[in-house]
Amino acid sequence: MASILIVDDVPETLALLCGLLSPIHQVRAVTSGRRALQAAAEQPQPDLILLDVMMPEMDGYEVIRRLLSNPATVDIPVIFVSALEQADEEEHGLALGAVDYITKPIRPAIVIARVKAHLDLKAARDLLQDRNRCLEGEITRRMADNLLIQDTSIRALARLAEIRDPETGNHLRRTQGYVRTLAMELCSHPRFADFLTPRRIEVLIKSAPLHDIGKVGIKDHILRKRGKLTPDEWAIMKTHSQLGYQALEQAEQGAEYPIEFLSMAKEIAHYHHEKWDGSGYPEGLTGDAIPVSARIMALADVFDALITQRVYKRAFSLEKALLIIHEGRATHFDPDVVNAFFARQEEFIHIAARHADGETDVLSQTAIAIPGVESSPWSNQARSQENIA
């Protein structure tokens, strides 16, 4: 049975309406506007309110204003019941938000018919809202499933490159953490704020593990070679950035609509070996021509390569790694990205320790103060990391 709240200060009107409606509905009657507001907010809430206009202390117009301003009662339909028969009074009541207007004296058939019509409308609206909530919940669940599948697929693809180059270990987790740290430090910087929105940071973090996907296309005798590569081998190794870009480009072309993370993953894969001074590869881009995503990935990738053991080198000490990053400012790396790195170097060390492949001297150290890092001018010495690929 539907629940109806009747509000009227005239006992005879209350008795008449209760007599009409109580055989088929649950009816509650109150005699003032203040009591009506209390009753409307109590559980179970009424499905419909019949509200008198002319009442002492608080009239029906003020009651409906307060009902509609309260999120707990805003959805309860209100029918005005009034002895005021002027057209402008009815218009005023409807303008305030009433769903209908019944004039006195009470005509039973009219009251019963209109109450039924508005209860049916509310029931239909409630059913639609319930179905919409269920649908929204299902959409949310499916989107979460799709994101999980997407994230799992990204890791599976990135893991292919790691399998080919097994000594990189937890490189993907570490560099993803570094990228997140740099992005959060840079997002308020005037040069980066427009690009590093919360949404783009999320996409950047998701895309980062695919930075070396192109290594799948590099032959083992080059990828796993111990020691320095020959010039010819190095030329082949450098093609991994182009191979990664091409693979992701083909994947994107096969999609029915643009996929944001693939677009950023292409940028990162293609350009993360570019250098600020133009001495990088594959295109020799300089400065701001290098995508922001690739500039961030470049520092994250090099730092991790420096502090971890690779097939071609031992792990560098933390002090040496920090010096190399410092000396790469404005040559290898965007100066502001280097500033962000040193502002968060403690966090980088924690990430490296949390996802370490094994015990290293680097991870037992704390942040080291590099002369000149916190003051200007910065050192602009260049250092080549030719074989850090």
Short mmCIF file of C-alpha atoms in Angstrom, two decimals:
data_model
loop_
_atom_site.label_atom_id
_atom_site.label_comp_id
_atom_site.label_asym_id
_atom_site.label_seq_id
_atom_site.Cartn_x
_atom_site.Cartn_y
_atom_site.Cartn_z
CA MET A 1 0.00 0.00 0.00
CA ALA A 2 1.20 3.49 -0.83
CA SER A 3 1.77 5.92 2.02
CA ILE A 4 0.04 9.32 1.97
CA LEU A 5 0.62 12.28 4.27
CA ILE A 6 -2.36 14.63 4.65
CA VAL A 7 -1.71 18.12 6.00
CA ASP A 8 -4.63 20.38 6.98
CA ASP A 9 -5.50 22.48 10.02
CA VAL A 10 -9.25 21.80 9.63
CA PRO A 11 -10.30 18.58 11.42
CA GLU A 12 -13.33 18.07 9.15
CA THR A 13 -11.17 18.14 6.01
CA LEU A 14 -8.71 15.72 7.58
CA ALA A 15 -11.51 13.34 8.52
CA LEU A 16 -13.00 13.47 5.02
CA LEU A 17 -9.71 12.83 3.23
CA CYS A 18 -8.67 10.10 5.65
CA GLY A 19 -12.06 8.43 5.17
CA LEU A 20 -11.66 8.49 1.39
CA LEU A 21 -8.08 7.24 1.21
CA SER A 22 -7.43 5.02 4.24
CA PRO A 23 -9.31 1.97 2.85
CA ILE A 24 -6.78 1.67 -0.01
CA HIS A 25 -3.68 3.50 1.29
CA GLN A 26 -1.66 3.97 4.44
CA VAL A 27 -2.64 7.43 5.64
CA ARG A 28 -1.03 9.72 8.17
CA ALA A 29 -2.62 13.08 9.11
CA VAL A 30 -1.00 16.16 10.68
CA THR A 31 -2.43 19.60 11.41
CA SER A 32 0.47 22.03 10.86
CA GLY A 33 3.25 22.84 8.45
CA ARG A 34 5.99 22.16 10.99
CA ARG A 35 4.64 18.73 11.82
CA ALA A 36 4.33 18.06 8.09
CA LEU A 37 8.06 18.74 7.57
CA GLN A 38 8.91 16.38 10.43
CA ALA A 39 6.62 13.62 9.16
CA ALA A 40 7.91 13.92 5.58
CA ALA A 41 11.50 13.37 6.73
CA GLU A 42 10.69 10.32 8.87
CA GLN A 43 10.99 6.73 7.64
CA PRO A 44 9.11 5.31 5.93
CA GLN A 45 8.62 8.47 3.91
CA PRO A 46 5.26 9.24 2.31
CA ASP A 47 4.81 8.50 -1.39
CA LEU A 48 2.53 11.52 -1.77
CA ILE A 49 1.59 14.60 0.26
CA LEU A 50 -1.83 16.31 0.19
CA LEU A 51 -1.08 19.82 1.47
CA ASP A 52 -3.47 22.58 2.49
CA VAL A 53 -2.44 26.10 1.47
CA MET A 54 -4.08 28.29 4.12
CA MET A 55 -2.69 27.30 7.52
CA PRO A 56 -1.57 29.36 10.54
CA GLU A 57 2.12 29.86 11.40
CA MET A 58 3.43 28.21 8.22
CA ASP A 59 1.29 28.11 5.08
CA GLY A 60 1.46 25.44 2.39
CA TYR A 61 3.61 27.57 0.10
CA GLU A 62 6.37 27.78 2.71
CA VAL A 63 6.06 24.06 3.47
CA ILE A 64 6.62 23.09 -0.17
CA ARG A 65 9.58 25.48 -0.44
CA ARG A 66 11.22 23.72 2.49
CA LEU A 67 10.34 20.25 1.23
CA LEU A 68 11.92 20.95 -2.14
CA SER A 69 15.03 22.52 -0.59
CA ASN A 70 15.71 19.40 1.51
CA PRO A 71 17.47 16.59 -0.42
CA ALA A 72 15.70 14.06 1.81
CA THR A 73 12.20 15.20 0.75
CA VAL A 74 12.73 16.82 -2.66
CA ASP A 75 11.40 13.80 -4.56
CA ILE A 76 8.07 13.51 -2.71
CA PRO A 77 5.22 14.74 -4.96
CA VAL A 78 2.90 17.34 -3.42
CA ILE A 79 -0.73 18.04 -4.32
CA PHE A 80 -2.15 21.31 -3.01
CA VAL A 81 -5.67 21.09 -1.54
CA SER A 82 -7.12 24.58 -1.10
CA ALA A 83 -10.26 26.63 -0.90
CA LEU A 84 -8.51 29.28 -3.02
CA GLU A 85 -10.07 28.90 -6.44
CA GLN A 86 -8.45 31.77 -8.31
CA ALA A 87 -6.47 30.74 -11.35
CA ASP A 88 -3.42 32.71 -10.27
CA GLU A 89 -3.34 30.82 -6.93
CA GLU A 90 -3.30 27.50 -8.78
CA GLU A 91 -0.59 28.76 -11.12
CA HIS A 92 1.46 29.95 -8.14
CA GLY A 93 1.19 26.58 -6.44
CA LEU A 94 2.25 24.69 -9.55
CA ALA A 95 5.11 27.14 -10.12
CA LEU A 96 6.41 26.40 -6.63
CA GLY A 97 6.70 22.71 -7.54
CA ALA A 98 3.35 21.10 -6.76
CA VAL A 99 2.34 18.30 -9.14
CA ASP A 100 -1.38 19.12 -8.95
CA TYR A 101 -3.95 21.44 -7.35
CA ILE A 102 -7.30 20.29 -5.97
CA THR A 103 -9.86 22.88 -4.94
CA LYS A 104 -12.29 22.65 -2.05
CA PRO A 105 -14.99 21.62 -1.42
CA ILE A 106 -13.63 18.09 -1.70
CA ARG A 107 -15.07 15.98 -4.52
CA PRO A 108 -14.28 12.34 -3.65
CA ALA A 109 -14.04 11.01 -7.20
CA ILE A 110 -11.62 13.79 -8.22
CA VAL A 111 -9.42 13.25 -5.17
CA ILE A 112 -9.27 9.46 -5.63
CA ALA A 113 -8.52 9.73 -9.36
CA ARG A 114 -5.76 12.32 -9.01
CA VAL A 115 -4.16 10.57 -6.07
CA LYS A 116 -4.09 7.33 -8.06
CA ALA A 117 -2.62 9.06 -11.12
CA HIS A 118 0.21 10.65 -9.17
CA LEU A 119 0.96 7.52 -7.17
CA ASP A 120 1.20 5.60 -10.46
CA LEU A 121 3.54 8.26 -11.85
CA LYS A 122 5.73 8.11 -8.76
CA ALA A 123 5.82 4.32 -8.85
CA ALA A 124 6.87 4.44 -12.50
CA ARG A 125 9.51 7.08 -11.76
CA ASP A 126 10.85 5.08 -8.80
CA LEU A 127 11.03 1.96 -10.94
CA LEU A 128 12.89 3.84 -13.65
CA GLN A 129 15.33 5.28 -11.10
CA ASP A 130 15.92 1.81 -9.64
CA ARG A 131 16.60 0.41 -13.09
CA ASN A 132 18.90 3.32 -13.88
CA ARG A 133 20.83 2.69 -10.65
CA CYS A 134 21.14 -0.99 -11.54
CA LEU A 135 22.25 -0.07 -15.05
CA GLU A 136 24.77 2.46 -13.73
CA GLY A 137 26.10 -0.17 -11.35
CA GLU A 138 26.43 -2.67 -14.18
CA ILE A 139 28.16 -0.10 -16.38
CA THR A 140 30.54 0.76 -13.55
CA ARG A 141 31.28 -2.93 -12.99
CA ARG A 142 31.89 -3.57 -16.68
CA MET A 143 34.08 -0.48 -16.99
CA ALA A 144 36.10 -1.68 -14.01
CA ASP A 145 36.39 -5.11 -15.66
CA ASN A 146 37.49 -3.49 -18.93
CA LEU A 147 40.08 -1.36 -17.13
CA LEU A 148 41.36 -4.44 -15.32
CA ILE A 149 41.62 -6.32 -18.61
CA GLN A 150 43.33 -3.31 -20.18
CA ASP A 151 45.83 -2.99 -17.32
CA THR A 152 46.50 -6.74 -17.37
CA SER A 153 47.01 -6.68 -21.13
CA ILE A 154 49.43 -3.75 -20.83
CA ARG A 155 51.48 -5.62 -18.25
CA ALA A 156 51.41 -8.78 -20.35
CA LEU A 157 52.67 -6.87 -23.39
CA ALA A 158 55.32 -5.07 -21.39
CA ARG A 159 56.36 -8.34 -19.78
CA LEU A 160 57.20 -9.68 -23.25
CA ALA A 161 60.02 -7.16 -23.45
CA GLU A 162 61.17 -8.04 -19.94
CA ILE A 163 61.22 -11.74 -20.77
CA ARG A 164 63.53 -10.99 -23.69
CA ASP A 165 65.73 -8.94 -21.34
CA PRO A 166 65.41 -10.84 -18.04
CA GLU A 167 67.99 -8.84 -16.08
CA THR A 168 65.67 -5.81 -16.03
CA GLY A 169 63.63 -7.58 -13.29
CA ASN A 170 61.17 -5.20 -11.65
CA HIS A 171 62.16 -2.37 -13.99
CA LEU A 172 58.55 -1.84 -15.09
CA ARG A 173 57.23 -1.39 -11.56
CA ARG A 174 60.05 0.91 -10.56
CA THR A 175 59.87 3.14 -13.62
CA GLN A 176 56.09 3.34 -13.33
CA GLY A 177 56.54 4.54 -9.76
CA TYR A 178 59.18 7.07 -10.81
CA VAL A 179 56.93 8.39 -13.57
CA ARG A 180 54.07 8.82 -11.11
CA THR A 181 56.35 10.67 -8.68
CA LEU A 182 57.71 13.05 -11.33
CA ALA A 183 54.23 13.74 -12.73
CA MET A 184 52.82 14.58 -9.30
CA GLU A 185 55.74 16.94 -8.62
CA LEU A 186 55.46 18.66 -12.00
CA CYS A 187 51.66 18.95 -12.31
CA SER A 188 51.60 22.33 -10.54
CA HIS A 189 54.56 23.72 -12.52
CA PRO A 190 53.51 26.44 -15.01
CA ARG A 191 55.26 24.66 -17.89
CA PHE A 192 53.48 21.35 -17.23
CA ALA A 193 50.17 22.17 -15.54
CA ASP A 194 48.12 22.26 -18.75
CA PHE A 195 49.36 18.85 -19.84
CA LEU A 196 49.59 17.02 -16.52
CA THR A 197 45.91 16.98 -15.62
CA PRO A 198 44.74 14.20 -13.26
CA ARG A 199 43.37 12.27 -16.24
CA ARG A 200 46.59 12.56 -18.26
CA ILE A 201 48.69 11.58 -15.26
CA GLU A 202 46.58 8.44 -14.93
CA VAL A 203 47.06 7.65 -18.63
CA LEU A 204 50.79 8.42 -18.41
CA ILE A 205 51.26 6.02 -15.51
CA LYS A 206 49.29 3.33 -17.33
CA SER A 207 51.28 3.79 -20.54
CA ALA A 208 54.75 3.86 -18.96
CA PRO A 209 55.31 0.06 -18.84
CA LEU A 210 55.15 -0.09 -22.64
CA HIS A 211 58.17 2.19 -23.15
CA ASP A 212 60.47 -0.66 -24.20
CA ILE A 213 57.93 -2.90 -25.96
CA GLY A 214 60.01 -2.54 -29.14
CA LYS A 215 62.80 -4.63 -27.59
CA VAL A 216 60.75 -7.67 -28.51
CA GLY A 217 62.03 -7.07 -32.04
CA ILE A 218 65.74 -6.96 -31.10
CA LYS A 219 67.74 -10.17 -31.55
CA ASP A 220 69.05 -11.91 -28.45
CA HIS A 221 72.73 -11.71 -29.37
CA ILE A 222 72.41 -7.91 -29.23
CA LEU A 223 69.85 -7.52 -26.47
CA ARG A 224 71.70 -9.85 -24.09
CA LYS A 225 75.25 -9.09 -25.10
CA ARG A 226 77.68 -8.71 -22.22
CA GLY A 227 79.75 -5.60 -22.62
CA LYS A 228 79.63 -2.65 -24.94
CA LEU A 229 77.81 -2.91 -28.26
CA THR A 230 79.60 -2.34 -31.53
CA PRO A 231 78.48 0.66 -33.61
CA ASP A 232 76.46 -1.64 -35.88
CA GLU A 233 74.86 -3.41 -32.94
CA TRP A 234 74.09 -0.09 -31.26
CA ALA A 235 72.39 1.10 -34.45
CA ILE A 236 70.17 -2.00 -34.35
CA MET A 237 69.47 -1.58 -30.63
CA LYS A 238 68.29 1.97 -31.21
CA THR A 239 65.60 0.73 -33.59
CA HIS A 240 63.61 -0.60 -30.62
CA SER A 241 62.01 2.83 -30.15
CA GLN A 242 60.73 2.83 -33.73
CA LEU A 243 59.65 -0.83 -33.50
CA GLY A 244 57.67 -0.08 -30.36
CA TYR A 245 56.00 2.92 -31.97
CA GLN A 246 55.05 0.91 -35.05
CA ALA A 247 53.58 -1.94 -33.01
CA LEU A 248 51.44 0.40 -30.94
CA GLU A 249 50.45 2.38 -34.05
CA GLN A 250 49.16 -0.81 -35.69
CA ALA A 251 47.25 -1.71 -32.53
CA GLU A 252 45.67 1.75 -32.45
CA GLN A 253 44.69 1.57 -36.12
CA GLY A 254 42.85 -1.68 -35.43
CA ALA A 255 40.69 -0.06 -32.73
CA GLU A 256 37.20 1.20 -33.52
CA TYR A 257 37.87 4.53 -31.78
CA PRO A 258 40.95 6.39 -30.46
CA ILE A 259 42.42 4.91 -27.29
CA GLU A 260 44.08 7.57 -25.16
CA PHE A 261 46.63 5.39 -23.45
CA LEU A 262 47.84 3.92 -26.75
CA SER A 263 48.46 7.40 -28.13
CA MET A 264 50.57 8.31 -25.12
CA ALA A 265 52.28 4.91 -25.11
CA LYS A 266 53.34 5.57 -28.72
CA GLU A 267 54.88 8.90 -27.70
CA ILE A 268 56.77 7.32 -24.83
CA ALA A 269 58.01 4.32 -26.81
CA HIS A 270 59.10 6.48 -29.73
CA TYR A 271 60.73 9.43 -27.97
CA HIS A 272 61.96 8.40 -24.51
CA HIS A 273 65.56 8.23 -25.80
CA GLU A 274 65.47 11.79 -27.17
CA LYS A 275 67.72 14.25 -25.31
CA TRP A 276 67.11 17.85 -24.40
CA ASP A 277 70.10 19.05 -26.45
CA GLY A 278 69.09 17.11 -29.58
CA SER A 279 71.73 14.38 -29.33
CA GLY A 280 69.24 11.58 -28.71
CA TYR A 281 67.34 9.25 -31.04
CA PRO A 282 65.40 8.39 -33.17
CA GLU A 283 64.71 11.91 -34.51
CA GLY A 284 67.15 14.14 -32.64
CA LEU A 285 64.38 16.33 -31.20
CA THR A 286 65.35 19.18 -28.91
CA GLY A 287 63.80 20.91 -25.92
CA ASP A 288 60.05 21.29 -25.84
CA ALA A 289 59.69 19.49 -29.17
CA ILE A 290 60.11 16.29 -27.16
CA PRO A 291 56.70 15.23 -25.76
CA VAL A 292 56.32 15.79 -22.02
CA SER A 293 55.51 12.12 -21.49
CA ALA A 294 58.81 11.09 -23.11
CA ARG A 295 60.82 13.68 -21.13
CA ILE A 296 59.48 12.27 -17.88
CA MET A 297 60.03 8.67 -19.00
CA ALA A 298 63.59 9.47 -20.10
CA LEU A 299 64.74 10.41 -16.62
CA ALA A 300 62.85 7.57 -14.94
CA ASP A 301 64.34 5.03 -17.36
CA VAL A 302 67.93 6.28 -17.08
CA PHE A 303 67.87 6.51 -13.28
CA ASP A 304 66.68 2.93 -13.00
CA ALA A 305 69.26 1.71 -15.50
CA LEU A 306 72.01 3.46 -13.52
CA ILE A 307 71.19 1.97 -10.11
CA THR A 308 70.52 -1.60 -11.27
CA GLN A 309 72.79 -4.26 -12.67
CA ARG A 310 72.46 -4.98 -16.36
CA VAL A 311 74.07 -7.59 -18.57
CA TYR A 312 76.52 -4.98 -19.83
CA LYS A 313 77.35 -3.21 -16.52
CA ARG A 314 77.33 -3.31 -12.75
CA ALA A 315 74.96 -1.13 -10.73
CA PHE A 316 76.29 2.35 -10.05
CA SER A 317 76.35 3.75 -6.55
CA LEU A 318 73.55 6.11 -5.64
CA GLU A 319 76.00 9.01 -5.42
CA LYS A 320 77.26 8.35 -8.93
CA ALA A 321 73.74 7.92 -10.30
CA LEU A 322 72.66 11.24 -8.80
CA LEU A 323 75.71 12.98 -10.23
CA ILE A 324 74.96 11.62 -13.70
CA ILE A 325 71.35 12.85 -13.50
CA HIS A 326 72.60 16.22 -12.24
CA GLU A 327 75.15 16.53 -15.02
CA GLY A 328 72.51 15.62 -17.58
CA ARG A 329 70.44 18.68 -16.71
CA ALA A 330 69.76 20.75 -19.87
CA THR A 331 71.79 18.27 -21.96
CA HIS A 332 70.12 14.88 -21.62
CA PHE A 333 67.11 15.93 -19.54
CA ASP A 334 64.60 18.76 -19.32
CA PRO A 335 65.99 21.00 -16.52
CA ASP A 336 62.65 21.20 -14.72
CA VAL A 337 62.26 17.42 -14.78
CA VAL A 338 65.70 17.17 -13.13
CA ASN A 339 64.56 19.71 -10.51
CA ALA A 340 61.49 17.56 -9.84
CA PHE A 341 63.68 14.47 -9.52
CA PHE A 342 65.89 16.05 -6.86
CA ALA A 343 62.85 17.43 -5.05
CA ARG A 344 61.56 13.86 -4.74
CA GLN A 345 64.81 11.85 -4.65
CA GLU A 346 63.90 10.28 -1.29
CA GLU A 347 60.74 8.92 -2.88
CA PHE A 348 62.73 7.52 -5.80
CA ILE A 349 64.98 5.67 -3.37
CA HIS A 350 61.97 4.22 -1.53
CA ILE A 351 60.44 3.02 -4.82
CA ALA A 352 63.72 1.40 -5.81
CA ALA A 353 63.93 -0.35 -2.45
CA ARG A 354 60.32 -1.50 -2.50
CA HIS A 355 60.66 -3.13 -5.92
CA ALA A 356 64.30 -4.17 -5.70
CA ASP A 357 65.50 -7.23 -7.62
CA GLY A 358 67.97 -7.99 -4.84
CA GLU A 359 70.24 -6.44 -2.26
CA THR A 360 72.31 -3.57 -3.66
CA ASP A 361 74.48 -0.88 -2.11
CA VAL A 362 72.22 1.74 -3.69
CA LEU A 363 69.17 0.74 -1.72
CA SER A 364 70.90 0.92 1.63
CA GLN A 365 71.68 4.59 1.11
CA THR A 366 69.63 7.69 1.78
CA ALA A 367 69.36 10.81 -0.32
CA ILE A 368 72.66 12.50 -1.03
CA ALA A 369 73.18 16.23 -1.35
CA ILE A 370 74.75 17.00 -4.71
CA PRO A 371 76.72 20.26 -4.71
CA GLY A 372 74.82 22.91 -6.63
CA VAL A 373 71.60 20.94 -6.92
CA GLU A 374 69.60 23.27 -4.69
CA SER A 375 71.13 26.45 -6.01
CA SER A 376 71.71 28.20 -9.31
CA PRO A 377 73.30 28.03 -11.77
CA TRP A 378 73.08 24.32 -12.45
CA SER A 379 75.99 22.40 -13.96
CA ASN A 380 75.48 21.81 -17.68
CA GLN A 381 78.11 19.14 -18.13
CA ALA A 382 76.99 16.45 -20.55
CA ARG A 383 77.49 12.77 -19.87
CA SER A 384 76.85 10.04 -22.39
CA GLN A 385 74.83 7.01 -21.42
CA GLU A 386 75.30 5.53 -24.87
CA ASN A 387 74.73 1.91 -23.93
CA ILE A 388 71.88 2.56 -21.51
CA ALA A 389 69.05 1.52 -23.79
#
